[in-house]
Coordinates of C-alpha atoms and ligand atoms in Angstrom, one line a residue:
M508 CA 42.6 18.6 -19.7
Q509 CA 42.0 18.1 -23.2
I510 CA 43.0 20.4 -26.1
A511 CA 41.5 19.6 -29.7
I512 CA 43.1 21.0 -32.8
D513 CA 41.5 20.5 -36.1
G514 CA 41.7 21.9 -39.5
P515 CA 42.9 21.2 -43.1
A516 CA 46.1 19.9 -44.4
S517 CA 49.1 22.1 -43.6
A518 CA 47.3 24.6 -41.6
G519 CA 50.1 24.1 -39.0
K520 CA 48.3 21.6 -36.6
S521 CA 50.9 19.2 -35.8
T522 CA 53.8 21.8 -35.5
I523 CA 51.7 23.9 -33.1
A524 CA 50.1 21.0 -31.2
K525 CA 53.7 19.5 -30.6
R526 CA 54.9 22.9 -29.2
V527 CA 51.7 23.4 -27.0
A528 CA 52.0 19.9 -25.6
K529 CA 55.7 20.4 -24.8
E530 CA 55.1 23.8 -23.1
L531 CA 52.4 22.3 -20.9
G532 CA 54.0 18.8 -20.3
F533 CA 50.9 17.1 -22.0
I534 CA 51.1 14.3 -24.3
Y535 CA 50.6 14.9 -28.1
C536 CA 48.5 12.6 -30.2
D537 CA 48.6 12.9 -34.0
T538 CA 45.4 11.2 -35.2
G539 CA 46.4 11.7 -38.8
A540 CA 49.3 9.4 -38.2
M541 CA 46.8 6.7 -37.3
Y542 CA 44.8 7.1 -40.5
R543 CA 48.1 7.2 -42.4
T544 CA 49.5 4.0 -40.7
V545 CA 46.3 2.1 -41.8
T546 CA 46.7 3.3 -45.3
Y547 CA 50.3 2.2 -45.2
M548 CA 49.1 -1.3 -44.1
A549 CA 46.7 -1.4 -46.8
I550 CA 49.5 -0.8 -49.4
K551 CA 51.9 -3.1 -47.8
D552 CA 49.3 -6.0 -47.5
Q553 CA 47.9 -5.2 -51.0
L554 CA 44.4 -4.4 -49.9
G555 CA 42.1 -2.2 -51.9
F556 CA 41.8 1.2 -50.3
G557 CA 37.9 0.8 -50.3
D558 CA 38.0 -2.8 -49.1
E559 CA 36.6 -2.1 -45.6
A560 CA 36.2 -5.8 -44.5
A561 CA 39.7 -6.7 -45.4
I562 CA 41.2 -3.5 -43.8
M563 CA 39.1 -4.0 -40.7
Q564 CA 40.4 -7.6 -40.4
H565 CA 44.0 -6.6 -40.7
L566 CA 43.5 -3.7 -38.3
A567 CA 42.2 -6.1 -35.6
N568 CA 45.6 -7.6 -35.4
M569 CA 47.5 -4.4 -35.5
T570 CA 48.6 -2.0 -32.8
I571 CA 49.5 1.7 -33.5
R572 CA 51.7 3.1 -30.9
F573 CA 53.6 6.6 -30.4
E574 CA 56.9 6.5 -28.7
P575 CA 59.1 9.5 -27.5
G576 CA 61.9 10.0 -30.1
D577 CA 64.5 12.5 -30.9
P578 CA 63.7 14.9 -32.4
E579 CA 60.3 13.5 -33.4
Q580 CA 57.8 11.3 -31.7
R581 CA 58.0 7.7 -33.5
V582 CA 55.1 6.0 -34.9
L583 CA 55.1 2.1 -34.5
M584 CA 52.7 -0.3 -36.5
N585 CA 53.2 -3.4 -34.4
D586 CA 57.0 -3.4 -34.0
E587 CA 57.7 -1.7 -37.4
D588 CA 58.8 1.9 -37.2
V589 CA 56.7 3.6 -39.8
T590 CA 57.5 7.3 -38.8
L591 CA 58.8 8.1 -42.2
A592 CA 57.1 5.7 -44.5
I593 CA 53.6 7.2 -43.6
R594 CA 54.7 10.6 -45.0
E595 CA 55.4 9.1 -48.5
P596 CA 53.1 10.5 -51.4
D597 CA 51.3 7.2 -52.0
V598 CA 50.0 7.3 -48.4
T599 CA 49.3 11.0 -48.6
N600 CA 47.4 10.7 -51.7
N601 CA 45.2 7.6 -50.6
V602 CA 44.7 8.3 -46.9
S603 CA 41.4 10.4 -47.5
Q604 CA 39.8 7.2 -49.3
V605 CA 40.7 5.0 -46.2
S606 CA 39.8 7.6 -43.6
A607 CA 36.3 7.8 -45.2
L608 CA 35.6 4.2 -44.3
P609 CA 33.0 4.2 -41.4
K610 CA 34.3 1.1 -39.6
V611 CA 37.8 2.3 -39.6
R612 CA 36.8 5.6 -38.1
T613 CA 34.9 4.0 -35.4
E614 CA 37.9 1.8 -34.4
L615 CA 40.4 4.6 -34.5
V616 CA 38.1 7.0 -32.6
K617 CA 37.9 4.4 -29.8
R618 CA 41.6 3.9 -29.8
Q619 CA 42.0 7.9 -29.7
R620 CA 39.7 8.1 -26.7
D621 CA 41.7 5.4 -24.9
I622 CA 44.7 7.4 -25.3
A623 CA 43.1 10.5 -24.1
A624 CA 41.8 8.9 -21.0
S625 CA 45.4 8.2 -19.7
S626 CA 46.7 11.8 -19.5
N627 CA 46.4 15.6 -20.1
I628 CA 46.5 15.7 -24.0
V629 CA 46.8 17.8 -27.1
M630 CA 45.2 15.9 -30.1
D631 CA 45.0 17.2 -33.6
G632 CA 43.0 15.9 -36.6
R633 CA 40.0 16.5 -38.5
D634 CA 37.2 15.5 -36.0
I635 CA 38.7 15.8 -32.6
G636 CA 36.4 18.8 -31.3
T637 CA 33.3 17.6 -33.1
T638 CA 33.5 13.8 -32.4
V639 CA 36.5 12.5 -30.6
L640 CA 36.6 14.8 -27.7
P641 CA 33.4 16.7 -27.7
N642 CA 34.0 17.9 -24.2
A643 CA 37.6 19.2 -24.7
E644 CA 38.2 22.3 -22.5
V645 CA 39.8 24.2 -25.5
K646 CA 38.9 23.6 -29.3
I647 CA 40.9 25.2 -31.9
Y648 CA 40.0 25.3 -35.6
M649 CA 43.2 26.0 -37.5
V650 CA 42.9 27.4 -41.1
A651 CA 45.3 29.0 -43.7
S652 CA 44.9 29.9 -47.5
V653 CA 45.5 27.1 -50.0
A654 CA 48.3 29.1 -51.5
E655 CA 50.1 29.5 -48.2
R656 CA 49.6 25.8 -47.3
A657 CA 51.0 24.7 -50.7
K658 CA 54.1 26.8 -50.1
R659 CA 54.7 25.4 -46.7
R660 CA 54.4 21.9 -48.2
Y661 CA 56.8 22.9 -51.0
K662 CA 59.3 24.1 -48.4
E663 CA 59.0 20.8 -46.4
N664 CA 59.4 18.8 -49.7
I665 CA 62.5 20.8 -50.7
Q666 CA 64.1 19.9 -47.3
K667 CA 63.5 16.4 -48.1
G668 CA 65.2 16.6 -51.6
I669 CA 61.8 16.5 -53.4
E670 CA 60.6 19.2 -55.9
T671 CA 57.0 19.1 -56.6
P672 CA 55.6 22.1 -58.6
L673 CA 53.5 24.5 -56.4
A674 CA 50.6 24.1 -58.7
T675 CA 50.5 20.4 -58.2
L676 CA 50.8 20.9 -54.3
E677 CA 47.8 23.4 -54.5
Q678 CA 45.8 20.9 -56.4
E679 CA 46.7 18.1 -54.1
I680 CA 45.7 19.9 -51.0
A681 CA 42.4 21.3 -52.5
E682 CA 41.5 17.8 -53.4
R683 CA 42.2 16.5 -49.9
D684 CA 40.3 19.3 -48.3
R685 CA 37.4 18.5 -50.7
K686 CA 37.3 14.8 -49.8
D687 CA 37.8 15.4 -46.1
S688 CA 34.9 17.9 -45.9
H689 CA 32.5 15.9 -48.0
R690 CA 32.7 12.5 -46.6
A691 CA 29.6 11.1 -44.9
V692 CA 31.1 10.2 -41.5
S693 CA 32.7 12.9 -39.5
P694 CA 33.6 15.4 -42.1
L695 CA 36.1 18.1 -41.5
R696 CA 34.1 21.1 -40.1
Q697 CA 34.5 23.7 -37.3
A698 CA 32.8 22.6 -34.0
S699 CA 30.3 25.3 -32.9
D700 CA 32.3 26.1 -29.8
A701 CA 35.8 25.9 -31.6
I702 CA 37.9 29.1 -31.8
R703 CA 39.1 29.8 -35.3
I704 CA 42.8 30.8 -36.0
D705 CA 43.8 31.8 -39.4
T706 CA 47.6 31.1 -39.6
T707 CA 48.2 32.5 -43.1
S708 CA 50.3 35.4 -42.1
M709 CA 51.1 34.3 -38.6
T710 CA 54.5 32.9 -37.3
I711 CA 54.5 29.6 -35.5
D712 CA 55.5 31.4 -32.3
E713 CA 52.5 33.7 -32.6
V714 CA 50.1 30.8 -32.9
V715 CA 51.6 29.0 -29.9
E716 CA 51.4 32.2 -28.0
R717 CA 47.7 32.8 -29.0
I718 CA 46.7 29.1 -27.9
L719 CA 48.7 29.2 -24.7
S720 CA 46.9 32.3 -23.7
L721 CA 43.5 30.8 -24.5
I722 CA 44.3 27.8 -22.5
G723 CA 45.4 30.2 -19.5
Q724 CA 42.0 32.0 -19.7
V725 CA 40.1 28.5 -19.5
K726 CA 42.5 27.4 -16.5
T727 CA 41.8 30.6 -14.4
K728 CA 38.0 30.4 -15.0
Ligands
CDP1313 O1 49.5 16.4 -41.9 P1 48.4 16.5 -42.9 O2 47.6 17.7 -42.7 O3 48.8 16.2 -44.3 O4 47.4 15.3 -42.6 P2 47.3 14.4 -41.5 O5 46.8 15.2 -40.2 O6 48.5 13.6 -41.4 O7 46.0 13.5 -41.9 C1 46.0 12.8 -43.0 C2 44.6 12.4 -43.4 O8 44.0 11.6 -42.5 C3 43.6 13.6 -43.6 O9 43.7 14.0 -44.8 C4 42.2 12.8 -43.3 O10 41.8 12.2 -44.5 C5 42.6 11.8 -42.3 N1 42.3 12.2 -41.0 C6 40.9 12.0 -40.6 O11 40.0 11.7 -41.3 N2 40.6 12.2 -39.3 C7 41.5 12.8 -38.4 N3 41.1 13.0 -37.1 C8 42.9 12.9 -38.7 C9 43.1 12.7 -40.1
CDP1314 O1 49.7 19.3 -39.2 P1 49.4 20.3 -40.4 O2 49.3 19.5 -41.7 O3 48.2 21.2 -40.2 O4 50.6 21.2 -40.5 P2 52.0 21.1 -40.2 O5 52.7 19.9 -40.8 O6 52.2 21.3 -38.7 O7 52.7 22.3 -40.8 C1 53.0 22.5 -42.2 C2 54.2 23.4 -42.3 O8 53.9 24.7 -42.2 C3 55.5 23.1 -41.4 O9 56.5 23.1 -42.2 C4 55.5 24.2 -40.3 O10 56.7 24.5 -40.1 C5 54.8 25.3 -41.3 N1 54.1 26.3 -40.5 C6 54.4 27.7 -40.7 O11 55.3 27.9 -41.6 N2 53.7 28.7 -40.1 C7 52.8 28.6 -39.2 N3 52.1 29.4 -38.6 C8 52.5 27.1 -39.0 C9 53.2 26.1 -39.7

């Protein structure tokens, strides 16, 4: 069974996807972490974010793996644990440029489908329902207002000891939404058969319950 969860930054995708996967005993694949890992590699290897040929050459020799971890699943680039490094602002602010490169997308979509072929899966990202897993049994398109999403990022940052003004976070989120929705290849958009959930005033538990109930309806069909 395949569950696809798409939507803009900080709509709650990964938090909810992890919980749903745990409840069902499915694996969870965070496709954003894969685009972030490629962006981190470009920074580390001093490649231009638009230099598709160089990025593809380095990507050919690079593995991206997910490993169970406590409390979080770990992300490994070759043997380097990049779980924390890929959440740094220099990655976040440049990932949309790297994820717009068509060959990078083709390669990562292939790797994502390989992961999905091995198990029941919950996968989250921007193009899962439209491109990566078009036959997923359940497709969710998760949204929330920009103001609410910025507030969520603000709280996460405070926990990490970073204080970024709310207005700056709102601008960054709106800018990433704009880039992700307007790129030529697989832009962020709702699949025609996806169910839209607005999480602006929903708790995490409420969203998880809603999705589990939708999955239950599909299973009993
Ligand atoms: O967690 P957050 O919402 O900040 O983003 P993410 O899911 O980690 O994704 C980071 C970036 O990767 C997005 O802003 C997109 O540019 C890109 N991405 C994509 O293009 N396609 C996907 N399936 C997943 C992420
Ligand atoms: O993966 P994505 O960027 O869509 O969002 P996330 O990283 O899962 O969620 C961003 C933040 O919003 C996290 O700190 C969640 O705990 C929080 N959240 C929330 O407060 N209420 C929800 N209904 C969903 C997420």
